[in-house]
Amino acid sequence: MVTLPEEIMFIWRRPKAMSAVLFLVNRYVAVLGNVSDLIGNFLPVSPEVCSKYLVVVEALRFFQQIFICLTLALRTYALYGRSRRLLIWMGIISLVLLAGALAGTFGDDSDAAVDAGDCYEIYTTATTVRHGMAWVAMFIYELLIFVLTIFKAWKTRGLRFSLISRRDLLNVIFQDGVMYFAGMTLVNLSNILTYLCGSEILKGNLGSFTTCMSVTLISRLMLNLHGCVDTGIFSTPAETSPDVLTTRVDVEFAVSSHHW
């Protein structure tokens, strides 16, 4: 809700480019996933229904993470001048990590339980690591994107970068990339540790929170790009001059502040 005025200004009031459609899908599929995740805490269900319900929740959460990975890949693809060679290599690495995440998420290695109407999942000690490895795959992918972003920024500007100035598109991408990776590293590593080192009651409990944080951060990243150019994640640094970008950002955020 905090970013709703900017969403209306940068997404709903502008022509619906592909990046805007991806933003809306990412944002509102997450709402559907969160609602589905809460149903088991309030509606009484049988063990049979609980098992099916957990599969649906896991599938929505998995789709959300895949969608976030796709968004990050497209942003990096555009950052590198739409390099098809880079896209192919990223696709190969993504498929390898996806295979590991699929095995960890949907393997027959946990049981459903119903207690006082609440539906939840029980992880055995022998299979908890497999679920944790799905999140490790996500962390490795985000690390790859972060390294590619930093490398491109360094190659383009050397060490002449500021974490404060947002004069051009490359600065915006660099700063948002740093903030996204820092936030997700803190959250996802905590989530992974609950699988590997947590007590039985803690295993997997941060999964929903981690997904919510990744959706929130990627939505913020996409809004910042749409505040600069309508092409959003498909924009390349060469498409916008520093003077035009600075003027546009100042005007847009001045109008946004006026709504508050």
PDB file of C-alpha atoms in Angstrom:
ATOM      1  CA  MET A   1       0.000   0.000   0.000  1.00  0.00           C
ATOM      2  CA  VAL A   2       2.926   2.348   0.647  1.00  0.00           C
ATOM      3  CA  THR A   3       3.928   2.305  -3.028  1.00  0.00           C
ATOM      4  CA  LEU A   4       0.360   2.423  -4.409  1.00  0.00           C
ATOM      5  CA  PRO A   5       0.557   6.116  -5.525  1.00  0.00           C
ATOM      6  CA  GLU A   6       3.748   5.369  -7.475  1.00  0.00           C
ATOM      7  CA  GLU A   7       2.220   2.198  -8.918  1.00  0.00           C
ATOM      8  CA  ILE A   8      -0.779   4.169 -10.190  1.00  0.00           C
ATOM      9  CA  MET A   9       1.474   6.881 -11.641  1.00  0.00           C
ATOM     10  CA  PHE A  10       4.180   4.730 -13.217  1.00  0.00           C
ATOM     11  CA  ILE A  11       2.185   1.603 -14.168  1.00  0.00           C
ATOM     12  CA  TRP A  12      -1.578   2.156 -14.427  1.00  0.00           C
ATOM     13  CA  ARG A  13      -1.509   5.636 -16.008  1.00  0.00           C
ATOM     14  CA  ARG A  14       1.040   4.754 -18.676  1.00  0.00           C
ATOM     15  CA  PRO A  15       0.864   2.500 -21.737  1.00  0.00           C
ATOM     16  CA  LYS A  16       1.085  -1.137 -20.643  1.00  0.00           C
ATOM     17  CA  ALA A  17       4.531  -2.174 -21.849  1.00  0.00           C
ATOM     18  CA  MET A  18       5.706  -5.742 -21.272  1.00  0.00           C
ATOM     19  CA  SER A  19       7.630  -4.690 -18.173  1.00  0.00           C
ATOM     20  CA  ALA A  20       4.454  -3.187 -16.674  1.00  0.00           C
ATOM     21  CA  VAL A  21       2.557  -6.431 -17.310  1.00  0.00           C
ATOM     22  CA  LEU A  22       5.324  -8.406 -15.593  1.00  0.00           C
ATOM     23  CA  PHE A  23       5.139  -6.030 -12.618  1.00  0.00           C
ATOM     24  CA  LEU A  24       1.391  -6.550 -12.244  1.00  0.00           C
ATOM     25  CA  VAL A  25       1.647 -10.330 -12.534  1.00  0.00           C
ATOM     26  CA  ASN A  26       4.451 -10.434  -9.954  1.00  0.00           C
ATOM     27  CA  ARG A  27       2.606  -8.179  -7.519  1.00  0.00           C
ATOM     28  CA  TYR A  28      -0.877  -9.685  -7.663  1.00  0.00           C
ATOM     29  CA  VAL A  29      -0.004 -13.361  -8.004  1.00  0.00           C
ATOM     30  CA  ALA A  30       1.866 -12.791  -4.739  1.00  0.00           C
ATOM     31  CA  VAL A  31      -1.375 -11.534  -3.173  1.00  0.00           C
ATOM     32  CA  LEU A  32      -3.113 -14.721  -4.322  1.00  0.00           C
ATOM     33  CA  GLY A  33      -0.298 -16.815  -2.870  1.00  0.00           C
ATOM     34  CA  ASN A  34      -0.414 -15.021   0.485  1.00  0.00           C
ATOM     35  CA  VAL A  35      -4.185 -15.453   0.741  1.00  0.00           C
ATOM     36  CA  SER A  36      -3.869 -19.155  -0.067  1.00  0.00           C
ATOM     37  CA  ASP A  37      -1.101 -19.501   2.511  1.00  0.00           C
ATOM     38  CA  LEU A  38      -3.367 -18.079   5.214  1.00  0.00           C
ATOM     39  CA  ILE A  39      -6.358 -20.299   4.471  1.00  0.00           C
ATOM     40  CA  GLY A  40      -4.896 -23.287   6.291  1.00  0.00           C
ATOM     41  CA  ASN A  41      -4.579 -21.246   9.483  1.00  0.00           C
ATOM     42  CA  PHE A  42      -8.289 -20.432   9.687  1.00  0.00           C
ATOM     43  CA  LEU A  43     -10.312 -23.098   7.880  1.00  0.00           C
ATOM     44  CA  PRO A  44     -10.683 -26.616   9.323  1.00  0.00           C
ATOM     45  CA  VAL A  45      -9.513 -29.237   6.823  1.00  0.00           C
ATOM     46  CA  SER A  46      -9.037 -32.985   6.723  1.00  0.00           C
ATOM     47  CA  PRO A  47      -5.574 -34.565   6.344  1.00  0.00           C
ATOM     48  CA  GLU A  48      -6.375 -35.470   2.721  1.00  0.00           C
ATOM     49  CA  VAL A  49      -7.371 -31.908   1.840  1.00  0.00           C
ATOM     50  CA  CYS A  50      -4.392 -30.598   3.791  1.00  0.00           C
ATOM     51  CA  SER A  51      -1.962 -32.567   1.631  1.00  0.00           C
ATOM     52  CA  LYS A  52      -3.443 -31.145  -1.582  1.00  0.00           C
ATOM     53  CA  TYR A  53      -3.584 -27.663  -0.117  1.00  0.00           C
ATOM     54  CA  LEU A  54       0.125 -27.757   0.765  1.00  0.00           C
ATOM     55  CA  VAL A  55       0.994 -28.777  -2.788  1.00  0.00           C
ATOM     56  CA  VAL A  56      -0.930 -25.769  -4.137  1.00  0.00           C
ATOM     57  CA  VAL A  57       0.799 -23.400  -1.695  1.00  0.00           C
ATOM     58  CA  GLU A  58       4.223 -24.773  -2.594  1.00  0.00           C
ATOM     59  CA  ALA A  59       3.426 -24.491  -6.307  1.00  0.00           C
ATOM     60  CA  LEU A  60       2.369 -20.835  -5.973  1.00  0.00           C
ATOM     61  CA  ARG A  61       5.461 -20.036  -3.927  1.00  0.00           C
ATOM     62  CA  PHE A  62       7.679 -21.842  -6.431  1.00  0.00           C
ATOM     63  CA  PHE A  63       6.086 -20.010  -9.365  1.00  0.00           C
ATOM     64  CA  GLN A  64       6.640 -16.710  -7.573  1.00  0.00           C
ATOM     65  CA  GLN A  65      10.352 -17.383  -7.173  1.00  0.00           C
ATOM     66  CA  ILE A  66      10.642 -18.478 -10.813  1.00  0.00           C
ATOM     67  CA  PHE A  67       8.942 -15.276 -11.882  1.00  0.00           C
ATOM     68  CA  ILE A  68      11.339 -13.190  -9.792  1.00  0.00           C
ATOM     69  CA  CYS A  69      14.294 -15.011 -11.361  1.00  0.00           C
ATOM     70  CA  LEU A  70      12.852 -14.291 -14.812  1.00  0.00           C
ATOM     71  CA  THR A  71      12.508 -10.593 -13.961  1.00  0.00           C
ATOM     72  CA  LEU A  72      16.093 -10.402 -12.718  1.00  0.00           C
ATOM     73  CA  ALA A  73      17.329 -12.223 -15.826  1.00  0.00           C
ATOM     74  CA  LEU A  74      15.512  -9.851 -18.189  1.00  0.00           C
ATOM     75  CA  ARG A  75      16.828  -6.820 -16.331  1.00  0.00           C
ATOM     76  CA  THR A  76      20.402  -8.153 -16.565  1.00  0.00           C
ATOM     77  CA  TYR A  77      19.876  -9.050 -20.224  1.00  0.00           C
ATOM     78  CA  ALA A  78      18.877  -5.438 -20.955  1.00  0.00           C
ATOM     79  CA  LEU A  79      21.733  -4.085 -18.819  1.00  0.00           C
ATOM     80  CA  TYR A  80      24.205  -5.935 -21.061  1.00  0.00           C
ATOM     81  CA  GLY A  81      22.734  -4.379 -24.215  1.00  0.00           C
ATOM     82  CA  ARG A  82      20.415  -7.341 -24.851  1.00  0.00           C
ATOM     83  CA  SER A  83      23.288  -9.753 -25.318  1.00  0.00           C
ATOM     84  CA  ARG A  84      21.902 -13.062 -26.613  1.00  0.00           C
ATOM     85  CA  ARG A  85      25.086 -14.862 -25.649  1.00  0.00           C
ATOM     86  CA  LEU A  86      24.672 -13.813 -22.018  1.00  0.00           C
ATOM     87  CA  LEU A  87      20.993 -14.782 -22.128  1.00  0.00           C
ATOM     88  CA  ILE A  88      21.857 -18.284 -23.335  1.00  0.00           C
ATOM     89  CA  TRP A  89      24.426 -18.833 -20.584  1.00  0.00           C
ATOM     90  CA  MET A  90      22.040 -17.510 -17.958  1.00  0.00           C
ATOM     91  CA  GLY A  91      19.361 -19.846 -19.308  1.00  0.00           C
ATOM     92  CA  ILE A  92      21.657 -22.869 -18.986  1.00  0.00           C
ATOM     93  CA  ILE A  93      22.632 -21.989 -15.413  1.00  0.00           C
ATOM     94  CA  SER A  94      18.991 -21.305 -14.561  1.00  0.00           C
ATOM     95  CA  LEU A  95      17.896 -24.723 -15.829  1.00  0.00           C
ATOM     96  CA  VAL A  96      20.506 -26.465 -13.684  1.00  0.00           C
ATOM     97  CA  LEU A  97      19.439 -24.547 -10.574  1.00  0.00           C
ATOM     98  CA  LEU A  98      15.783 -25.059 -11.462  1.00  0.00           C
ATOM     99  CA  ALA A  99      16.246 -28.821 -11.575  1.00  0.00           C
ATOM    100  CA  GLY A 100      17.745 -28.785  -8.077  1.00  0.00           C
ATOM    101  CA  ALA A 101      14.978 -26.517  -6.763  1.00  0.00           C
ATOM    102  CA  LEU A 102      12.272 -28.747  -8.249  1.00  0.00           C
ATOM    103  CA  ALA A 103      13.750 -31.851  -6.640  1.00  0.00           C
ATOM    104  CA  GLY A 104      13.965 -30.131  -3.274  1.00  0.00           C
ATOM    105  CA  THR A 105      10.520 -28.538  -3.348  1.00  0.00           C
ATOM    106  CA  PHE A 106       8.294 -31.264  -4.775  1.00  0.00           C
ATOM    107  CA  GLY A 107      10.060 -34.441  -3.704  1.00  0.00           C
ATOM    108  CA  ASP A 108       7.933 -36.864  -1.670  1.00  0.00           C
ATOM    109  CA  ASP A 109       9.802 -36.160   1.524  1.00  0.00           C
ATOM    110  CA  SER A 110       7.395 -34.577   4.005  1.00  0.00           C
ATOM    111  CA  ASP A 111       4.019 -35.244   5.553  1.00  0.00           C
ATOM    112  CA  ALA A 112       0.949 -33.103   6.089  1.00  0.00           C
ATOM    113  CA  ALA A 113      -0.429 -32.651   9.562  1.00  0.00           C
ATOM    114  CA  VAL A 114      -3.665 -31.228  10.938  1.00  0.00           C
ATOM    115  CA  ASP A 115      -3.816 -29.946  14.490  1.00  0.00           C
ATOM    116  CA  ALA A 116      -6.910 -28.114  15.810  1.00  0.00           C
ATOM    117  CA  GLY A 117      -7.887 -27.320  12.221  1.00  0.00           C
ATOM    118  CA  ASP A 118      -4.490 -25.882  11.272  1.00  0.00           C
ATOM    119  CA  CYS A 119      -2.821 -27.404   8.230  1.00  0.00           C
ATOM    120  CA  TYR A 120       0.963 -27.463   8.196  1.00  0.00           C
ATOM    121  CA  GLU A 121       3.889 -29.506   6.911  1.00  0.00           C
ATOM    122  CA  ILE A 122       6.174 -31.765   8.947  1.00  0.00           C
ATOM    123  CA  TYR A 123       9.762 -32.130   7.751  1.00  0.00           C
ATOM    124  CA  THR A 124      11.794 -35.171   8.674  1.00  0.00           C
ATOM    125  CA  THR A 125      15.452 -34.713   9.607  1.00  0.00           C
ATOM    126  CA  ALA A 126      16.609 -36.750   6.627  1.00  0.00           C
ATOM    127  CA  THR A 127      14.766 -34.635   4.060  1.00  0.00           C
ATOM    128  CA  THR A 128      14.971 -31.123   5.491  1.00  0.00           C
ATOM    129  CA  VAL A 129      18.257 -30.477   3.677  1.00  0.00           C
ATOM    130  CA  ARG A 130      16.558 -31.087   0.325  1.00  0.00           C
ATOM    131  CA  HIS A 131      14.027 -28.359   0.978  1.00  0.00           C
ATOM    132  CA  GLY A 132      16.755 -26.014   2.142  1.00  0.00           C
ATOM    133  CA  MET A 133      18.732 -26.650  -1.040  1.00  0.00           C
ATOM    134  CA  ALA A 134      15.888 -25.192  -3.109  1.00  0.00           C
ATOM    135  CA  TRP A 135      16.453 -21.887  -1.325  1.00  0.00           C
ATOM    136  CA  VAL A 136      20.218 -22.283  -1.715  1.00  0.00           C
ATOM    137  CA  ALA A 137      19.645 -22.505  -5.476  1.00  0.00           C
ATOM    138  CA  MET A 138      17.733 -19.226  -5.305  1.00  0.00           C
ATOM    139  CA  PHE A 139      20.557 -17.612  -3.344  1.00  0.00           C
ATOM    140  CA  ILE A 140      23.149 -18.774  -5.910  1.00  0.00           C
ATOM    141  CA  TYR A 141      21.072 -17.318  -8.733  1.00  0.00           C
ATOM    142  CA  GLU A 142      20.689 -13.962  -6.973  1.00  0.00           C
ATOM    143  CA  LEU A 143      24.431 -13.937  -6.298  1.00  0.00           C
ATOM    144  CA  LEU A 144      25.064 -14.493 -10.020  1.00  0.00           C
ATOM    145  CA  ILE A 145      22.796 -11.567 -10.927  1.00  0.00           C
ATOM    146  CA  PHE A 146      24.494  -9.361  -8.339  1.00  0.00           C
ATOM    147  CA  VAL A 147      27.986 -10.193  -9.640  1.00  0.00           C
ATOM    148  CA  LEU A 148      26.909  -9.493 -13.228  1.00  0.00           C
ATOM    149  CA  THR A 149      25.411  -6.141 -12.191  1.00  0.00           C
ATOM    150  CA  ILE A 150      28.523  -5.083 -10.271  1.00  0.00           C
ATOM    151  CA  PHE A 151      30.795  -6.213 -13.103  1.00  0.00           C
ATOM    152  CA  LYS A 152      28.842  -4.231 -15.691  1.00  0.00           C
ATOM    153  CA  ALA A 153      28.839  -1.136 -13.475  1.00  0.00           C
ATOM    154  CA  TRP A 154      32.583  -1.430 -12.835  1.00  0.00           C
ATOM    155  CA  LYS A 155      33.339  -2.045 -16.512  1.00  0.00           C
ATOM    156  CA  THR A 156      31.290   0.999 -17.539  1.00  0.00           C
ATOM    157  CA  ARG A 157      32.242   3.470 -14.829  1.00  0.00           C
ATOM    158  CA  GLY A 158      35.194   1.990 -12.972  1.00  0.00           C
ATOM    159  CA  LEU A 159      35.066   3.127  -9.334  1.00  0.00           C
ATOM    160  CA  ARG A 160      33.147   6.334 -10.099  1.00  0.00           C
ATOM    161  CA  PHE A 161      29.930   5.204  -8.475  1.00  0.00           C
ATOM    162  CA  SER A 162      27.822   6.721  -5.723  1.00  0.00           C
ATOM    163  CA  LEU A 163      25.249   5.043  -3.494  1.00  0.00           C
ATOM    164  CA  ILE A 164      23.501   8.408  -3.127  1.00  0.00           C
ATOM    165  CA  SER A 165      23.362  10.018  -6.573  1.00  0.00           C
ATOM    166  CA  ARG A 166      20.728   8.716  -9.036  1.00  0.00           C
ATOM    167  CA  ARG A 167      21.677  10.881 -12.014  1.00  0.00           C
ATOM    168  CA  ASP A 168      21.338   8.201 -14.664  1.00  0.00           C
ATOM    169  CA  LEU A 169      19.858   4.783 -15.329  1.00  0.00           C
ATOM    170  CA  LEU A 170      23.042   2.871 -14.574  1.00  0.00           C
ATOM    171  CA  ASN A 171      23.259   4.448 -11.123  1.00  0.00           C
ATOM    172  CA  VAL A 172      19.631   3.494 -10.432  1.00  0.00           C
ATOM    173  CA  ILE A 173      20.238  -0.112 -11.504  1.00  0.00           C
ATOM    174  CA  PHE A 174      23.460  -0.329  -9.488  1.00  0.00           C
ATOM    175  CA  GLN A 175      21.954   1.066  -6.281  1.00  0.00           C
ATOM    176  CA  ASP A 176      18.763  -0.990  -6.493  1.00  0.00           C
ATOM    177  CA  GLY A 177      20.784  -4.113  -7.250  1.00  0.00           C
ATOM    178  CA  VAL A 178      22.918  -3.597  -4.152  1.00  0.00           C
ATOM    179  CA  MET A 179      19.869  -2.999  -1.947  1.00  0.00           C
ATOM    180  CA  TYR A 180      17.992  -5.993  -3.359  1.00  0.00           C
ATOM    181  CA  PHE A 181      20.897  -8.376  -2.862  1.00  0.00           C
ATOM    182  CA  ALA A 182      21.684  -7.080   0.641  1.00  0.00           C
ATOM    183  CA  GLY A 183      18.074  -7.423   1.751  1.00  0.00           C
ATOM    184  CA  MET A 184      17.546 -10.859   0.223  1.00  0.00           C
ATOM    185  CA  THR A 185      20.874 -12.184   1.520  1.00  0.00           C
ATOM    186  CA  LEU A 186      19.893 -11.282   5.075  1.00  0.00           C
ATOM    187  CA  VAL A 187      16.431 -12.821   4.758  1.00  0.00           C
ATOM    188  CA  ASN A 188      17.242 -15.876   2.658  1.00  0.00           C
ATOM    189  CA  LEU A 189      20.296 -16.934   4.655  1.00  0.00           C
ATOM    190  CA  SER A 190      18.152 -16.824   7.796  1.00  0.00           C
ATOM    191  CA  ASN A 191      15.558 -18.938   5.985  1.00  0.00           C
ATOM    192  CA  ILE A 192      18.168 -21.467   4.860  1.00  0.00           C
ATOM    193  CA  LEU A 193      19.553 -21.728   8.392  1.00  0.00           C
ATOM    194  CA  THR A 194      16.119 -22.645   9.754  1.00  0.00           C
ATOM    195  CA  TYR A 195      16.158 -25.669   7.450  1.00  0.00           C
ATOM    196  CA  LEU A 196      19.716 -26.715   8.208  1.00  0.00           C
ATOM    197  CA  CYS A 197      20.094 -25.762  11.875  1.00  0.00           C
ATOM    198  CA  GLY A 198      16.642 -24.881  13.213  1.00  0.00           C
ATOM    199  CA  SER A 199      14.515 -26.882  15.600  1.00  0.00           C
ATOM    200  CA  GLU A 200      11.595 -28.929  14.305  1.00  0.00           C
ATOM    201  CA  ILE A 201       9.134 -26.111  14.945  1.00  0.00           C
ATOM    202  CA  LEU A 202      11.261 -23.572  13.029  1.00  0.00           C
ATOM    203  CA  LYS A 203      12.034 -25.588   9.892  1.00  0.00           C
ATOM    204  CA  GLY A 204      10.497 -23.843   6.890  1.00  0.00           C
ATOM    205  CA  ASN A 205       8.742 -21.154   8.900  1.00  0.00           C
ATOM    206  CA  LEU A 206      10.527 -18.300   7.104  1.00  0.00           C
ATOM    207  CA  GLY A 207       9.630 -19.546   3.623  1.00  0.00           C
ATOM    208  CA  SER A 208       6.523 -17.382   3.272  1.00  0.00           C
ATOM    209  CA  PHE A 209       8.296 -14.333   4.696  1.00  0.00           C
ATOM    210  CA  THR A 210      11.232 -14.791   2.315  1.00  0.00           C
ATOM    211  CA  THR A 211       8.883 -14.978  -0.660  1.00  0.00           C
ATOM    212  CA  CYS A 212       7.035 -11.843   0.485  1.00  0.00           C
ATOM    213  CA  MET A 213      10.306  -9.952   0.893  1.00  0.00           C
ATOM    214  CA  SER A 214      11.573 -10.952  -2.548  1.00  0.00           C
ATOM    215  CA  VAL A 215       8.286  -9.846  -4.153  1.00  0.00           C
ATOM    216  CA  THR A 216       8.368  -6.540  -2.273  1.00  0.00           C
ATOM    217  CA  LEU A 217      11.978  -5.771  -3.200  1.00  0.00           C
ATOM    218  CA  ILE A 218      11.621  -6.737  -6.859  1.00  0.00           C
ATOM    219  CA  SER A 219       8.449  -4.627  -7.095  1.00  0.00           C
ATOM    220  CA  ARG A 220      10.332  -1.659  -5.646  1.00  0.00           C
ATOM    221  CA  LEU A 221      13.164  -2.237  -8.112  1.00  0.00           C
ATOM    222  CA  MET A 222      10.751  -2.328 -11.057  1.00  0.00           C
ATOM    223  CA  LEU A 223       8.907   0.796  -9.889  1.00  0.00           C
ATOM    224  CA  ASN A 224      12.178   2.698  -9.690  1.00  0.00           C
ATOM    225  CA  LEU A 225      12.999   1.736 -13.272  1.00  0.00           C
ATOM    226  CA  HIS A 226       9.522   2.700 -14.487  1.00  0.00           C
ATOM    227  CA  GLY A 227       9.999   6.032 -12.745  1.00  0.00           C
ATOM    228  CA  CYS A 228      12.919   6.592 -15.113  1.00  0.00           C
ATOM    229  CA  VAL A 229      11.740   5.072 -18.412  1.00  0.00           C
ATOM    230  CA  ASP A 230       8.534   3.359 -19.571  1.00  0.00           C
ATOM    231  CA  THR A 231      10.403   0.276 -20.779  1.00  0.00           C
ATOM    232  CA  GLY A 232      11.243  -0.602 -17.151  1.00  0.00           C
ATOM    233  CA  ILE A 233      13.361  -3.740 -16.819  1.00  0.00           C
ATOM    234  CA  PHE A 234      13.903  -3.822 -20.596  1.00  0.00           C
ATOM    235  CA  SER A 235      15.604  -0.411 -20.603  1.00  0.00           C
ATOM    236  CA  THR A 236      19.290  -0.174 -21.420  1.00  0.00           C
ATOM    237  CA  PRO A 237      21.666   2.499 -20.055  1.00  0.00           C
ATOM    238  CA  ALA A 238      22.189   3.844 -23.575  1.00  0.00           C
ATOM    239  CA  GLU A 239      18.490   4.659 -24.021  1.00  0.00           C
ATOM    240  CA  THR A 240      18.337   7.572 -21.574  1.00  0.00           C
ATOM    241  CA  SER A 241      20.695  10.513 -21.244  1.00  0.00           C
ATOM    242  CA  PRO A 242      21.644  11.701 -17.747  1.00  0.00           C
ATOM    243  CA  ASP A 243      19.982  15.108 -18.202  1.00  0.00           C
ATOM    244  CA  VAL A 244      16.673  13.691 -19.385  1.00  0.00           C
ATOM    245  CA  LEU A 245      16.641  11.068 -16.642  1.00  0.00           C
ATOM    246  CA  THR A 246      17.453  13.548 -13.879  1.00  0.00           C
ATOM    247  CA  THR A 247      14.689  15.913 -14.988  1.00  0.00           C
ATOM    248  CA  ARG A 248      12.137  13.146 -15.296  1.00  0.00           C
ATOM    249  CA  VAL A 249      12.903  11.585 -11.942  1.00  0.00           C
ATOM    250  CA  ASP A 250      12.719  14.955 -10.193  1.00  0.00           C
ATOM    251  CA  VAL A 251       9.366  15.804 -11.791  1.00  0.00           C
ATOM    252  CA  GLU A 252       7.784  12.390 -11.227  1.00  0.00           C
ATOM    253  CA  PHE A 253       8.791  12.087  -7.591  1.00  0.00           C
ATOM    254  CA  ALA A 254       7.781  15.669  -6.911  1.00  0.00           C
ATOM    255  CA  VAL A 255       4.291  14.848  -8.168  1.00  0.00           C
ATOM    256  CA  SER A 256       4.319  11.602  -6.173  1.00  0.00           C
ATOM    257  CA  SER A 257       5.276  13.484  -2.998  1.00  0.00           C
ATOM    258  CA  HIS A 258       2.434  15.924  -3.617  1.00  0.00           C
ATOM    259  CA  HIS A 259      -0.058  13.036  -3.443  1.00  0.00           C
ATOM    260  CA  TRP A 260       1.189  12.203   0.054  1.00  0.00           C
TER     261      TRP A 260
END
